Tab-separated table of C-alpha atoms in Angstrom:
chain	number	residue	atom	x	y	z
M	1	UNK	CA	-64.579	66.019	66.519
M	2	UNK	CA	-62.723	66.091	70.141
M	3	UNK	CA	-66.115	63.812	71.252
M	4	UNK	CA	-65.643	61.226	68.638
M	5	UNK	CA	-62.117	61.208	69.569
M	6	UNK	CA	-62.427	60.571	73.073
M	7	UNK	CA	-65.445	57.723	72.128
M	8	UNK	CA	-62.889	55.945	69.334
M	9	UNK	CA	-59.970	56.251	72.080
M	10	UNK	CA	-62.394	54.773	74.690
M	11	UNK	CA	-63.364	51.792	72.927
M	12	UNK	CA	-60.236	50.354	71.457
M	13	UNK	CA	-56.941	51.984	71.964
M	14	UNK	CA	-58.050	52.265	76.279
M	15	UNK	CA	-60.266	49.812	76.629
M	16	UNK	CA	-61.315	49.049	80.067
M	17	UNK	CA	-60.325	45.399	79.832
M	18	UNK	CA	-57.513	45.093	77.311
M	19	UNK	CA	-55.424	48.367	78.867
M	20	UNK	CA	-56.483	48.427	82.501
M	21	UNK	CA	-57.785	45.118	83.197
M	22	UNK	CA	-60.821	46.568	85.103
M	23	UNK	CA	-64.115	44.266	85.630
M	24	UNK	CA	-61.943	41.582	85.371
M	25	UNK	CA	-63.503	39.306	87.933
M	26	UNK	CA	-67.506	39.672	86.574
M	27	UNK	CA	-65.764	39.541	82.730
M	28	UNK	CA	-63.973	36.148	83.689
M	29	UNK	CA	-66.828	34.434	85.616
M	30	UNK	CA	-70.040	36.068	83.518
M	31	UNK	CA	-68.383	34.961	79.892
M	32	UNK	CA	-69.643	31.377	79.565
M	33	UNK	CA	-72.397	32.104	77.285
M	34	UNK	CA	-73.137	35.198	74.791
M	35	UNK	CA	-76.331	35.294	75.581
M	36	UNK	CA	-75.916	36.302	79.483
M	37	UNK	CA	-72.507	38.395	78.437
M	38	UNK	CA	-74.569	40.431	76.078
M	39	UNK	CA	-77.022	41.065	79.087
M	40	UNK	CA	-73.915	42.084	81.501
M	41	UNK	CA	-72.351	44.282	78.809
M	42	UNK	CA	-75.779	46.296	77.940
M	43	UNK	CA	-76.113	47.132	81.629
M	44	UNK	CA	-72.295	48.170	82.181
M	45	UNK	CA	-72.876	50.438	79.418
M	46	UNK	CA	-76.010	51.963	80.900
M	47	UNK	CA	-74.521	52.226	84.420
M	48	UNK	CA	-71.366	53.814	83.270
M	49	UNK	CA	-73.162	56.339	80.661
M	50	UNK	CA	-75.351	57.420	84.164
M	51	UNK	CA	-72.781	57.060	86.659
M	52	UNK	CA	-69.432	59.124	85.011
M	53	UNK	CA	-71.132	62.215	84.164
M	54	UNK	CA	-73.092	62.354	87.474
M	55	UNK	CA	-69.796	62.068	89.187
M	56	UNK	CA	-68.420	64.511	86.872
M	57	UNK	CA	-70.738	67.088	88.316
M	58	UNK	CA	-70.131	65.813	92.067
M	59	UNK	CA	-66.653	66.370	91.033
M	60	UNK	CA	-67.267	69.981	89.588
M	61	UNK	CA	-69.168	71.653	91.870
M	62	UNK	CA	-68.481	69.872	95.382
M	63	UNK	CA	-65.166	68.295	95.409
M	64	UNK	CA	-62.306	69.692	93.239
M	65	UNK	CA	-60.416	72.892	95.422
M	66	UNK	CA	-62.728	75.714	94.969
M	67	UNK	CA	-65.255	73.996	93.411
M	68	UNK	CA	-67.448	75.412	96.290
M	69	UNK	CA	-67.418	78.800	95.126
M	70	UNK	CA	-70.958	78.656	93.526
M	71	UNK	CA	-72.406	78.522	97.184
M	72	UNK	CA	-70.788	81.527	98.613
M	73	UNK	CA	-67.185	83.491	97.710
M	74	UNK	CA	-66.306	82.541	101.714
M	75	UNK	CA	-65.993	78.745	100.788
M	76	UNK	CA	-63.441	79.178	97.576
M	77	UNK	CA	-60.845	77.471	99.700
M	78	UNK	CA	-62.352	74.703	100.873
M	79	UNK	CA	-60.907	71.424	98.567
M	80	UNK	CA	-62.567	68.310	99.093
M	81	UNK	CA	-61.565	66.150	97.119
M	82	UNK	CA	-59.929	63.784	99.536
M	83	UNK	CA	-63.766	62.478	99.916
M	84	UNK	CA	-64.244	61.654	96.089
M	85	UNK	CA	-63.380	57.863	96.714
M	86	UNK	CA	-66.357	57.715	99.409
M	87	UNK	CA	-68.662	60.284	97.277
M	88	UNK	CA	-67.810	58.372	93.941
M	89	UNK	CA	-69.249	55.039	95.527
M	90	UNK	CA	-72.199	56.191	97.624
M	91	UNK	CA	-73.484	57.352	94.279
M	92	UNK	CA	-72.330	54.656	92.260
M	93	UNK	CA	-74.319	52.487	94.412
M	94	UNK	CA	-77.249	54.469	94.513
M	95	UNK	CA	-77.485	55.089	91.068
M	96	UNK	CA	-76.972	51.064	89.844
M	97	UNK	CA	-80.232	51.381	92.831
M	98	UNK	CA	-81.642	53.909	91.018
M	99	UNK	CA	-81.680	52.370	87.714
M	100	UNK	CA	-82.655	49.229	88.882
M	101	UNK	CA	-85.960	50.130	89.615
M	102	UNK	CA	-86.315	52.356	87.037
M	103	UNK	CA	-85.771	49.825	84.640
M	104	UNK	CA	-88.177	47.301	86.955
M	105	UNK	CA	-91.401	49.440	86.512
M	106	UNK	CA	-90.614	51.036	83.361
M	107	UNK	CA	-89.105	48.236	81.171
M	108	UNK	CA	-89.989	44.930	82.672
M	109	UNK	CA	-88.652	42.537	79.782
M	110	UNK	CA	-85.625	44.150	80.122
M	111	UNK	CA	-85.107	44.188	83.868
M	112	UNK	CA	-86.016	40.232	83.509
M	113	UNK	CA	-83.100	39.599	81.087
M	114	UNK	CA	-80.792	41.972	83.095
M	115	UNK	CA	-81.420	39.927	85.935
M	116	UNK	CA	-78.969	39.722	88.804
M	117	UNK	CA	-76.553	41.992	86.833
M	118	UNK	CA	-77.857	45.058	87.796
M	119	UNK	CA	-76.809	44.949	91.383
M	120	UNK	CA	-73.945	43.280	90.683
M	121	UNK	CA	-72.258	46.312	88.532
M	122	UNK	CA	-72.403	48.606	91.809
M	123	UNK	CA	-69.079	46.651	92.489
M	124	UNK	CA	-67.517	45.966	89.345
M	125	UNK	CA	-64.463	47.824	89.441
M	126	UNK	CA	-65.132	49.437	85.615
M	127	UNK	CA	-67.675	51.639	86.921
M	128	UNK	CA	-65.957	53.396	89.433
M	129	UNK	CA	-62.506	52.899	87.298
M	130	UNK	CA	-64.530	55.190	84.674
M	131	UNK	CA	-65.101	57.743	87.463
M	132	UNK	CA	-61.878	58.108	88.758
M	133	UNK	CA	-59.989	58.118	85.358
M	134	UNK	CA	-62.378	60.834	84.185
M	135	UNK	CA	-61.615	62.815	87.700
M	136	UNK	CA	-57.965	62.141	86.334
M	137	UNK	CA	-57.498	62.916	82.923
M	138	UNK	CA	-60.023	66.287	83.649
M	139	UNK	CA	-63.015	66.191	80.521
M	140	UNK	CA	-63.569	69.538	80.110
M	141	UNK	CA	-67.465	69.411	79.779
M	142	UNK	CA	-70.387	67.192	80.916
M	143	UNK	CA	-70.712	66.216	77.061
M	144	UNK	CA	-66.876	64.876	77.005
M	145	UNK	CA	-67.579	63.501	80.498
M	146	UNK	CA	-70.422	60.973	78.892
M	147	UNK	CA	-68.788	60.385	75.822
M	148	UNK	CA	-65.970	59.036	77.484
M	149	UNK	CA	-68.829	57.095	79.702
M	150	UNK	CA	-70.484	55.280	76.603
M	151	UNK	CA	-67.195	54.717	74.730
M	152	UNK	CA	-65.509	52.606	78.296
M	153	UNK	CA	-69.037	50.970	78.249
M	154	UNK	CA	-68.993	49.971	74.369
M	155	UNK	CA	-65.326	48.548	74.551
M	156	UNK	CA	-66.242	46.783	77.796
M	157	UNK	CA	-69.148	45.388	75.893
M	158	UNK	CA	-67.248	44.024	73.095
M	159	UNK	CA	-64.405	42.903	74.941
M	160	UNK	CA	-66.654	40.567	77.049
M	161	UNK	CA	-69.283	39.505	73.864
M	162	UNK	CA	-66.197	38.622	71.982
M	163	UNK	CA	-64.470	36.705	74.980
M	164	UNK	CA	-67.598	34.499	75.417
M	165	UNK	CA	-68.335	33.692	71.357
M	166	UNK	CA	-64.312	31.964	71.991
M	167	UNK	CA	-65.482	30.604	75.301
M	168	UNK	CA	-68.553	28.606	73.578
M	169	UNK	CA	-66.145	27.422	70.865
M	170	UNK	CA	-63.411	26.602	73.070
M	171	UNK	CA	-65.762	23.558	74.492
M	172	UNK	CA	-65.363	21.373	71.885
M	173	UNK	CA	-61.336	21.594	71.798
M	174	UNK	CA	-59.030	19.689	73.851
M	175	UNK	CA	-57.309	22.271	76.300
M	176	UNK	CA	-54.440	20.624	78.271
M	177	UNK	CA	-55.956	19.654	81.957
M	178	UNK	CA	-54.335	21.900	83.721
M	179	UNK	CA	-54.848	24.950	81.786
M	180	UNK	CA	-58.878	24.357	81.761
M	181	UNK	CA	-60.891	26.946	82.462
M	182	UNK	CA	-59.470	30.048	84.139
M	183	UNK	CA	-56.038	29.691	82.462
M	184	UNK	CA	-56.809	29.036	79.306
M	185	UNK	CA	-59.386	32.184	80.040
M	186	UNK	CA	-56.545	34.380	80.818
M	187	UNK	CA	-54.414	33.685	77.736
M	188	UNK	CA	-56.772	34.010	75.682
M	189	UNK	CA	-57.761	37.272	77.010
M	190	UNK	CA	-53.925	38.503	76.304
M	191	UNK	CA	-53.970	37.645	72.746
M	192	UNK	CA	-57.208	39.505	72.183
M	193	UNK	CA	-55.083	42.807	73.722
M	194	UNK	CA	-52.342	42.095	71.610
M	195	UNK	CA	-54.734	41.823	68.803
M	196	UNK	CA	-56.607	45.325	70.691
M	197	UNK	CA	-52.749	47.030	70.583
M	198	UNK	CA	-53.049	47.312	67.021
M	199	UNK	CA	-55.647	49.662	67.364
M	200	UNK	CA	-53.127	51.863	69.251
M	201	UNK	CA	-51.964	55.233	67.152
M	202	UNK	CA	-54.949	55.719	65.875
M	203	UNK	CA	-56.374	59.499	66.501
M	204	UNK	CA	-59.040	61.380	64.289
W	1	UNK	CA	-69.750	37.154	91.108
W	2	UNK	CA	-66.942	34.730	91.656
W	3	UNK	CA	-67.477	31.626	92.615
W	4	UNK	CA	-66.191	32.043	96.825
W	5	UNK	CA	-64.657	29.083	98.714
W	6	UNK	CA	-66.528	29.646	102.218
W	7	UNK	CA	-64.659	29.468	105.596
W	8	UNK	CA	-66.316	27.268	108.107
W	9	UNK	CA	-67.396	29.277	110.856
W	10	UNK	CA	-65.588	29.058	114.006
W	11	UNK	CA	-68.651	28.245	116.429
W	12	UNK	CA	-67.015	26.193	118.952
W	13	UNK	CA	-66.406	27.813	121.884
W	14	UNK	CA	-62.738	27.394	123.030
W	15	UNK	CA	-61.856	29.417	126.474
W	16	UNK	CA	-58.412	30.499	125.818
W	17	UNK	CA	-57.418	29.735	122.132
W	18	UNK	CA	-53.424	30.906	121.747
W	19	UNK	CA	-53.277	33.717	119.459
W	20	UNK	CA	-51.327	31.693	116.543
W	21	UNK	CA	-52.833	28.302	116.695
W	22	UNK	CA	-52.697	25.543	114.289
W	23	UNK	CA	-56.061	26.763	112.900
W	24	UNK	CA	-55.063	30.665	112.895
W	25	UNK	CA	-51.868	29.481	111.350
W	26	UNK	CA	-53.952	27.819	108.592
W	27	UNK	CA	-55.702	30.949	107.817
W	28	UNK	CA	-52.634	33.135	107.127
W	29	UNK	CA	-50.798	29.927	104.855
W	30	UNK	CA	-53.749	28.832	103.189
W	31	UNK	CA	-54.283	31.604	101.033
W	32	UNK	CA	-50.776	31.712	99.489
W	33	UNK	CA	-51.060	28.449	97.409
W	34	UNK	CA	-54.443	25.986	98.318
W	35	UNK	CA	-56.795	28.888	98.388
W	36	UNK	CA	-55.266	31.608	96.602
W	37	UNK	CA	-57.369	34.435	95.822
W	38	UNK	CA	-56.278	35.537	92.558
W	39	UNK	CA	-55.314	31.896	91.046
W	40	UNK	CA	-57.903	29.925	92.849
W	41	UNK	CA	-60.658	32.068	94.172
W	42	UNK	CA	-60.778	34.602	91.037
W	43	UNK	CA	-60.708	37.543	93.490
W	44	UNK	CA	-59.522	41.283	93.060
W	45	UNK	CA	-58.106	40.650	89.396
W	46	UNK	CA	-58.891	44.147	88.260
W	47	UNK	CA	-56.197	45.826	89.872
W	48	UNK	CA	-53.915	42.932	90.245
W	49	UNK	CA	-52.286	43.327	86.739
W	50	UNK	CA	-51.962	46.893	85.783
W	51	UNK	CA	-49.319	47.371	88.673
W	52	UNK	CA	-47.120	44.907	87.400
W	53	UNK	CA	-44.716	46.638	85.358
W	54	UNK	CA	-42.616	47.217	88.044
W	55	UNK	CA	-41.887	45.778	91.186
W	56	UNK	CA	-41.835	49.080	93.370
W	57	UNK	CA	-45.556	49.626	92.568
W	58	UNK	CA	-46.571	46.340	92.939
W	59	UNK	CA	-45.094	45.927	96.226
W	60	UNK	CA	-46.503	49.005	97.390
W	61	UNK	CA	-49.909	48.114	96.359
W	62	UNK	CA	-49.669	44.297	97.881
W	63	UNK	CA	-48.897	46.233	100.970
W	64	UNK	CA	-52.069	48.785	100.172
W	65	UNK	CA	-54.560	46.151	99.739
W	66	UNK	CA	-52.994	43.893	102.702
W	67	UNK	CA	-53.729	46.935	104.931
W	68	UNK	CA	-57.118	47.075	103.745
W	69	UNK	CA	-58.202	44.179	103.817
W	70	UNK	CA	-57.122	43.013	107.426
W	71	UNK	CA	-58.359	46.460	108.673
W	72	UNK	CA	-61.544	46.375	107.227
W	73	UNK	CA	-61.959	42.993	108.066
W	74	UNK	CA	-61.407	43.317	111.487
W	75	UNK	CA	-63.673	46.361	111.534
W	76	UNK	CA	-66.802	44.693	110.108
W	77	UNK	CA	-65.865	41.715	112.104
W	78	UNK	CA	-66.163	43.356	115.175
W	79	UNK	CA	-69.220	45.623	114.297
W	80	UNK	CA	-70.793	42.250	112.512
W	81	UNK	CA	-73.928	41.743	115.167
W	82	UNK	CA	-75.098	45.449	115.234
W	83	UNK	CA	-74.973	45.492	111.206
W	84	UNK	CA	-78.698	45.083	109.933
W	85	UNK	CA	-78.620	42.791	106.969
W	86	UNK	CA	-79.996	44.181	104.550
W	87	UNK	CA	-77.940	47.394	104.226
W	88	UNK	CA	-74.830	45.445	104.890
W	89	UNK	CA	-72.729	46.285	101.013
W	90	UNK	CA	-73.298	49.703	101.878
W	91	UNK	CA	-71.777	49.817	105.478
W	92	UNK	CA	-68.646	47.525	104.114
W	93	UNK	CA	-68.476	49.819	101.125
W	94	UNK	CA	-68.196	52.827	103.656
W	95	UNK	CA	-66.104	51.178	105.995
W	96	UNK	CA	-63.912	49.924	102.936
W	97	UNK	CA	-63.678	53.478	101.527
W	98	UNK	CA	-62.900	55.039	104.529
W	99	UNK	CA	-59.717	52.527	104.631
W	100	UNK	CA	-58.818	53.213	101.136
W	101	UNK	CA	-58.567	57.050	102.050
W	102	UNK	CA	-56.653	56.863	104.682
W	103	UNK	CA	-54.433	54.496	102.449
W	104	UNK	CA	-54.526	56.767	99.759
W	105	UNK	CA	-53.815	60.085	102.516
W	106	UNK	CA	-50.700	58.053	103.461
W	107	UNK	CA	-49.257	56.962	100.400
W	108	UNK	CA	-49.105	60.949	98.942
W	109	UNK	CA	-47.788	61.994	102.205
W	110	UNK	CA	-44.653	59.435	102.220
W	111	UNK	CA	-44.798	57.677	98.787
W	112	UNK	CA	-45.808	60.367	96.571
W	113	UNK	CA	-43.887	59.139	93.401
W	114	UNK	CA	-45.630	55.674	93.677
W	115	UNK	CA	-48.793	57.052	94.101
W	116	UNK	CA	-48.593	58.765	90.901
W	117	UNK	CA	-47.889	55.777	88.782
W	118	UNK	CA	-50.787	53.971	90.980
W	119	UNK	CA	-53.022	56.534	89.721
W	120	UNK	CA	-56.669	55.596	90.149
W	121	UNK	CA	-55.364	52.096	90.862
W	122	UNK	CA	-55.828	52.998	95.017
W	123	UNK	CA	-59.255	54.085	94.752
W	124	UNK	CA	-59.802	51.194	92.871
W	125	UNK	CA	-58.357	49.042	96.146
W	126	UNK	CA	-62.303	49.643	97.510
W	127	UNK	CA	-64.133	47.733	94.317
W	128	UNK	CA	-61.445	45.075	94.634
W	129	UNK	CA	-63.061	41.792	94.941
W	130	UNK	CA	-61.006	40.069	97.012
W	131	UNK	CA	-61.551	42.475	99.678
W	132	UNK	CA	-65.061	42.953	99.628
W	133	UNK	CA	-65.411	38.942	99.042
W	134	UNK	CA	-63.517	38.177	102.033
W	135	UNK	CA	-66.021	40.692	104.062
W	136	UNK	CA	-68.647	38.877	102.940
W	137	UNK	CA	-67.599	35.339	103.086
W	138	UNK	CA	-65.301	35.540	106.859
W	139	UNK	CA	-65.214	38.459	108.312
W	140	UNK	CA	-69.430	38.562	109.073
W	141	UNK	CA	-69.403	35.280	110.370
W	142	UNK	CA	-65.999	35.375	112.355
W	143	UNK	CA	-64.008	36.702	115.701
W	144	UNK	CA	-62.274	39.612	114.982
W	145	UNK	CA	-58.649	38.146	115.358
W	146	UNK	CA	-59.364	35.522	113.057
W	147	UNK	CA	-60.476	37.845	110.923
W	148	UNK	CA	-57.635	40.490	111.151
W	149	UNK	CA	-55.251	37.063	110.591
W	150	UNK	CA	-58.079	36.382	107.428
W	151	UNK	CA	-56.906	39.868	105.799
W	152	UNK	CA	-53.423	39.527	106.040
W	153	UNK	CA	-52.805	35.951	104.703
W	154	UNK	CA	-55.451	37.280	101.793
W	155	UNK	CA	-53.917	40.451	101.012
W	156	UNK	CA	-50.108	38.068	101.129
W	157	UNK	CA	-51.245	35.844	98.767
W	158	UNK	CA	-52.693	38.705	96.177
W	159	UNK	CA	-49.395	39.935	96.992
W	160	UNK	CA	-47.357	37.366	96.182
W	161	UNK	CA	-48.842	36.905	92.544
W	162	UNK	CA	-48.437	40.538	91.938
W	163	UNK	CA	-44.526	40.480	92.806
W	164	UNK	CA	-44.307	37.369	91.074
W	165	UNK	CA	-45.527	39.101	87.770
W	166	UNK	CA	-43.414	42.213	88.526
W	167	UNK	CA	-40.127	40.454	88.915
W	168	UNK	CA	-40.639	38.546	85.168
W	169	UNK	CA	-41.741	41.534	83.891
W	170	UNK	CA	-39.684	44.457	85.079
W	171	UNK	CA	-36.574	41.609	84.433
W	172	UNK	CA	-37.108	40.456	80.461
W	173	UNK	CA	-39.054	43.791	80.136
W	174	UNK	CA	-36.180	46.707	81.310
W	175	UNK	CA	-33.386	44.001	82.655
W	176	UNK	CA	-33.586	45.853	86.353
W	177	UNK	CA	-35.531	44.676	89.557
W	178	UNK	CA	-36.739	47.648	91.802
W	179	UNK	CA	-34.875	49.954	89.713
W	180	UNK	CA	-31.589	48.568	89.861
W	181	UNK	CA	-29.924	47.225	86.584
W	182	UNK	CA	-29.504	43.233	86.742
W	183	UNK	CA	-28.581	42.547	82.971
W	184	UNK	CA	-25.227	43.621	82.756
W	185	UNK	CA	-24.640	46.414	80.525
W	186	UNK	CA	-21.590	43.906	78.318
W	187	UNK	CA	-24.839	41.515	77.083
W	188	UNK	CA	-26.225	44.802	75.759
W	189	UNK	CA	-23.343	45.318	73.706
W	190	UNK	CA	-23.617	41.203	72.386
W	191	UNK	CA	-26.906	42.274	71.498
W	192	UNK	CA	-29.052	41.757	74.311
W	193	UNK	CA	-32.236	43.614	73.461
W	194	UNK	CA	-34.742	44.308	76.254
W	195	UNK	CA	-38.357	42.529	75.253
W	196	UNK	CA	-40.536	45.877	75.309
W	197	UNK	CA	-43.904	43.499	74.361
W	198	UNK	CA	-43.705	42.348	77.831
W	199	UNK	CA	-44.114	45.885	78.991
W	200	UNK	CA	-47.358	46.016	77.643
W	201	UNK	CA	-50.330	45.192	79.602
W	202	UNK	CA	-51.546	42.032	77.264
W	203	UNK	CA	-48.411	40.134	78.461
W	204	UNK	CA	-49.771	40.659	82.406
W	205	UNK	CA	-52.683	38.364	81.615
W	206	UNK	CA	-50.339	35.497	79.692
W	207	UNK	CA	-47.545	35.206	82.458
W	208	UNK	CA	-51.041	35.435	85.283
W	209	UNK	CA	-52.396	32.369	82.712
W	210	UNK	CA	-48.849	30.201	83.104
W	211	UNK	CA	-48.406	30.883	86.655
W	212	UNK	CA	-52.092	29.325	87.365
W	213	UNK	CA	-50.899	26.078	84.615
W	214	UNK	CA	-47.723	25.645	86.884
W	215	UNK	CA	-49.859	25.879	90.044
W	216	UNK	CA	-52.515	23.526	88.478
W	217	UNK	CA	-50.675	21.059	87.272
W	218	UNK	CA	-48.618	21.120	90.470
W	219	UNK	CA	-51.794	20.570	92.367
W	220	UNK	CA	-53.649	18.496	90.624
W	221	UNK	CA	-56.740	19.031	92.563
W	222	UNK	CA	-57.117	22.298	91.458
W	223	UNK	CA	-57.915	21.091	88.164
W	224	UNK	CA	-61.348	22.297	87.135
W	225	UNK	CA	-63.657	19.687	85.216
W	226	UNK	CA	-64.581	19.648	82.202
């Protein structure tokens, strides 16, 4: 029950986009079309369902105070986690790497339709965001650690699938000139979190 | 990615430029209106509007990511010939990090109340666009001062939009600015209600989408076709 909690909370009442505004620059300049948002959001989900439970165990047994005490009793007071900014992006990057060429020998069609996404996630700031808010909030296990993972990547998903089906639409209507484009992007986006705040309350 | 509005490369070789020519000048003023990175470039938007609720956080993080940035960009700027290219992200993601935890070190050790309602939003300072889009579009093709001057007038106009958005917000949205009461307490008592929507982070993205209409349609060549 606590899993599907966390998942439910991820997606709608904290979404990445609506409550924290993270991956804002890829979400504003990939949501032209569906088609290549749907591409964008099915690899932020991947990355972020690899990448926050791998840094959940960097976190656990490396960099939290003590965390060291697996290796020998002599390093229980060692506290690292100063270095979890620099740890939490070398591995980002390595695994969006990683699963780049997984995908490119494994699932060719896929890696095709991905495209130049893949590499581009390594920086989108949702990925680490996801890292560093489950560091904060402190999951208690590896399976509340991925939940949390999927559930950013699902509402990140939607948020962006739903902001390009308006985007398409929005071509054929008469925006005022100065408003075309990015601003009219950006208020848009802010009724969709008011419409997301509704959501807010909710708990299983 | 965003689109990027690419600096010319300074190639010509002038013996002794002075340190705040007309050109340098340009590089620090541009950014605040013509070539603004949140409003014009679409740079470093993540963590531009969750700081916003106030305007002691915001300033503090303007001043974070203006560190940054001119640090790191002089850093890679100077260290730009012995980088190999094709490991390049990686060695300005270290070099960025490394910034961002000193940052980070600093703000606990002085700031420690502000760093708590930043939260992850520091860390975050190292996935920030505008930073890592500046590395990649000036600071590996420039001088090192120009550079340096690059990151500040960057990080000021990031800044500006973020204290911008604080002030309307923290002013209709708790009637104080940096934690001092401005709405007298007598228009309380008229009836005066504080607008607690604004508080909320959808409003962030609505007063970021009028501020770039009033821009645009103050400068018309901003206007992006149809």
């Amino acid at each position: 029950m606590e899993h599907l909690n966390i998942f439910i909370k991820a997606i709608f009442i904290e979404n990445m986009i609506f409550a924290y505004f993270l991956g804002m620059c890829s979400y504003l300049a990939i949501s032209k079309t569906v088609k290549s948002a749907i591409g964008l959001g099915l690899a932020v989900i991947f990355v972020l369902f690899i990448s926050v439970p791998t840094c959940y165990l960097l976190e656990k047994y490396i960099l939290k105070a003590g965390a060291l005490q697996w290796l020998s009793s002599d390093l229980a007071a060692i506290d690292l986690s100063f270095l979890s900014f620099i740890m939490f992006i070398a591995t980002i990057a390595s695994i969006v790497q990683l699963v780049e060429m997984i995908i490119e020998k494994y699932a060719p069609a896929l890696y095709s339709s991905l495209g130049i996404f893949l590499p581009l996630i390594a920086v989108n700031c949702s990925i680490l965001g996801g890292a560093l808010f489950m560091q904060e909030r402190e999951y208690a296990t590896l399976g509340e650690a991925s939940v949390f993972g999927l559930g950013s990547g699902v509402g990140w998903f939607l948020a962006i699938v739903a902001l390009s089906a308006i985007r398409e639409k929005l071509r054929y209507s008469n925006v005022p000139a100065p408003l075309r484009g990015l601003g009219i992007t950006f208020i848009l986006t802010g009724l969709m979190a008011i419409a997301f705040m509704s959501f807010m309350g909710i708990s299983l | 990615m965003s689109k990027e509005t690419t600096a010319a490369p300074a190639k010509e070789k002038v013996p002794k430029e002075p340190l705040f020519s007309a050109k340098n000048k340009r590089l620090l003023y541009d950014p605040l209106n013509d070539n603004n990175p949140i409003t014009v470039q679409v740079l470093g938007i993540c963590s531009a509007l969750a700081v916003t609720v106030k305007m002691k956080p915001a300033i503090v993080m303007a001043l974070a990511v203006m560190v940054v940035c001119a640090f790191s960009n002089l850093i890679i700027s100077l260290i730009r010939n012995i980088i190999p290219n094709r490991i390049r992200i990686i060695v300005q993601l270290t070099v960025v990090a490394a910034m961002v935890i000193i940052v980070d070190q600093f703000l606990k050790a002085f700031v420690f109340d502000v760093s708590k309602q930043l939260s992850v939003f520091v860390g975050l300072i190292i996935t920030n666009c505008i930073i890592m889009g500046r590395l990649e579009a000036f600071a590996m093709a420039n001088k090192p001062w120009p550079s340096f001057l690059d990151g500040i007038g960057n990080g000021l106009g990031y800044g500006i939009i973020l204290v911008i958005v604080s002030i309307v917000r923290e002013l209709l949205g708790s009637g104080a600015l940096m934690g001092f009461q401005i709405i007298p307490e007598s228009f309380y008592k008229m009836g005066y209600f504080n607008n607690s929507l604004i508080i909320m982070p959808p409003m962030a993205l609505i007063i970021v989408g009028i501020i770039i209409w009033i821009q645009r349609s103050r400068n018309q060549k901003l206007i992006e076709s149809k």
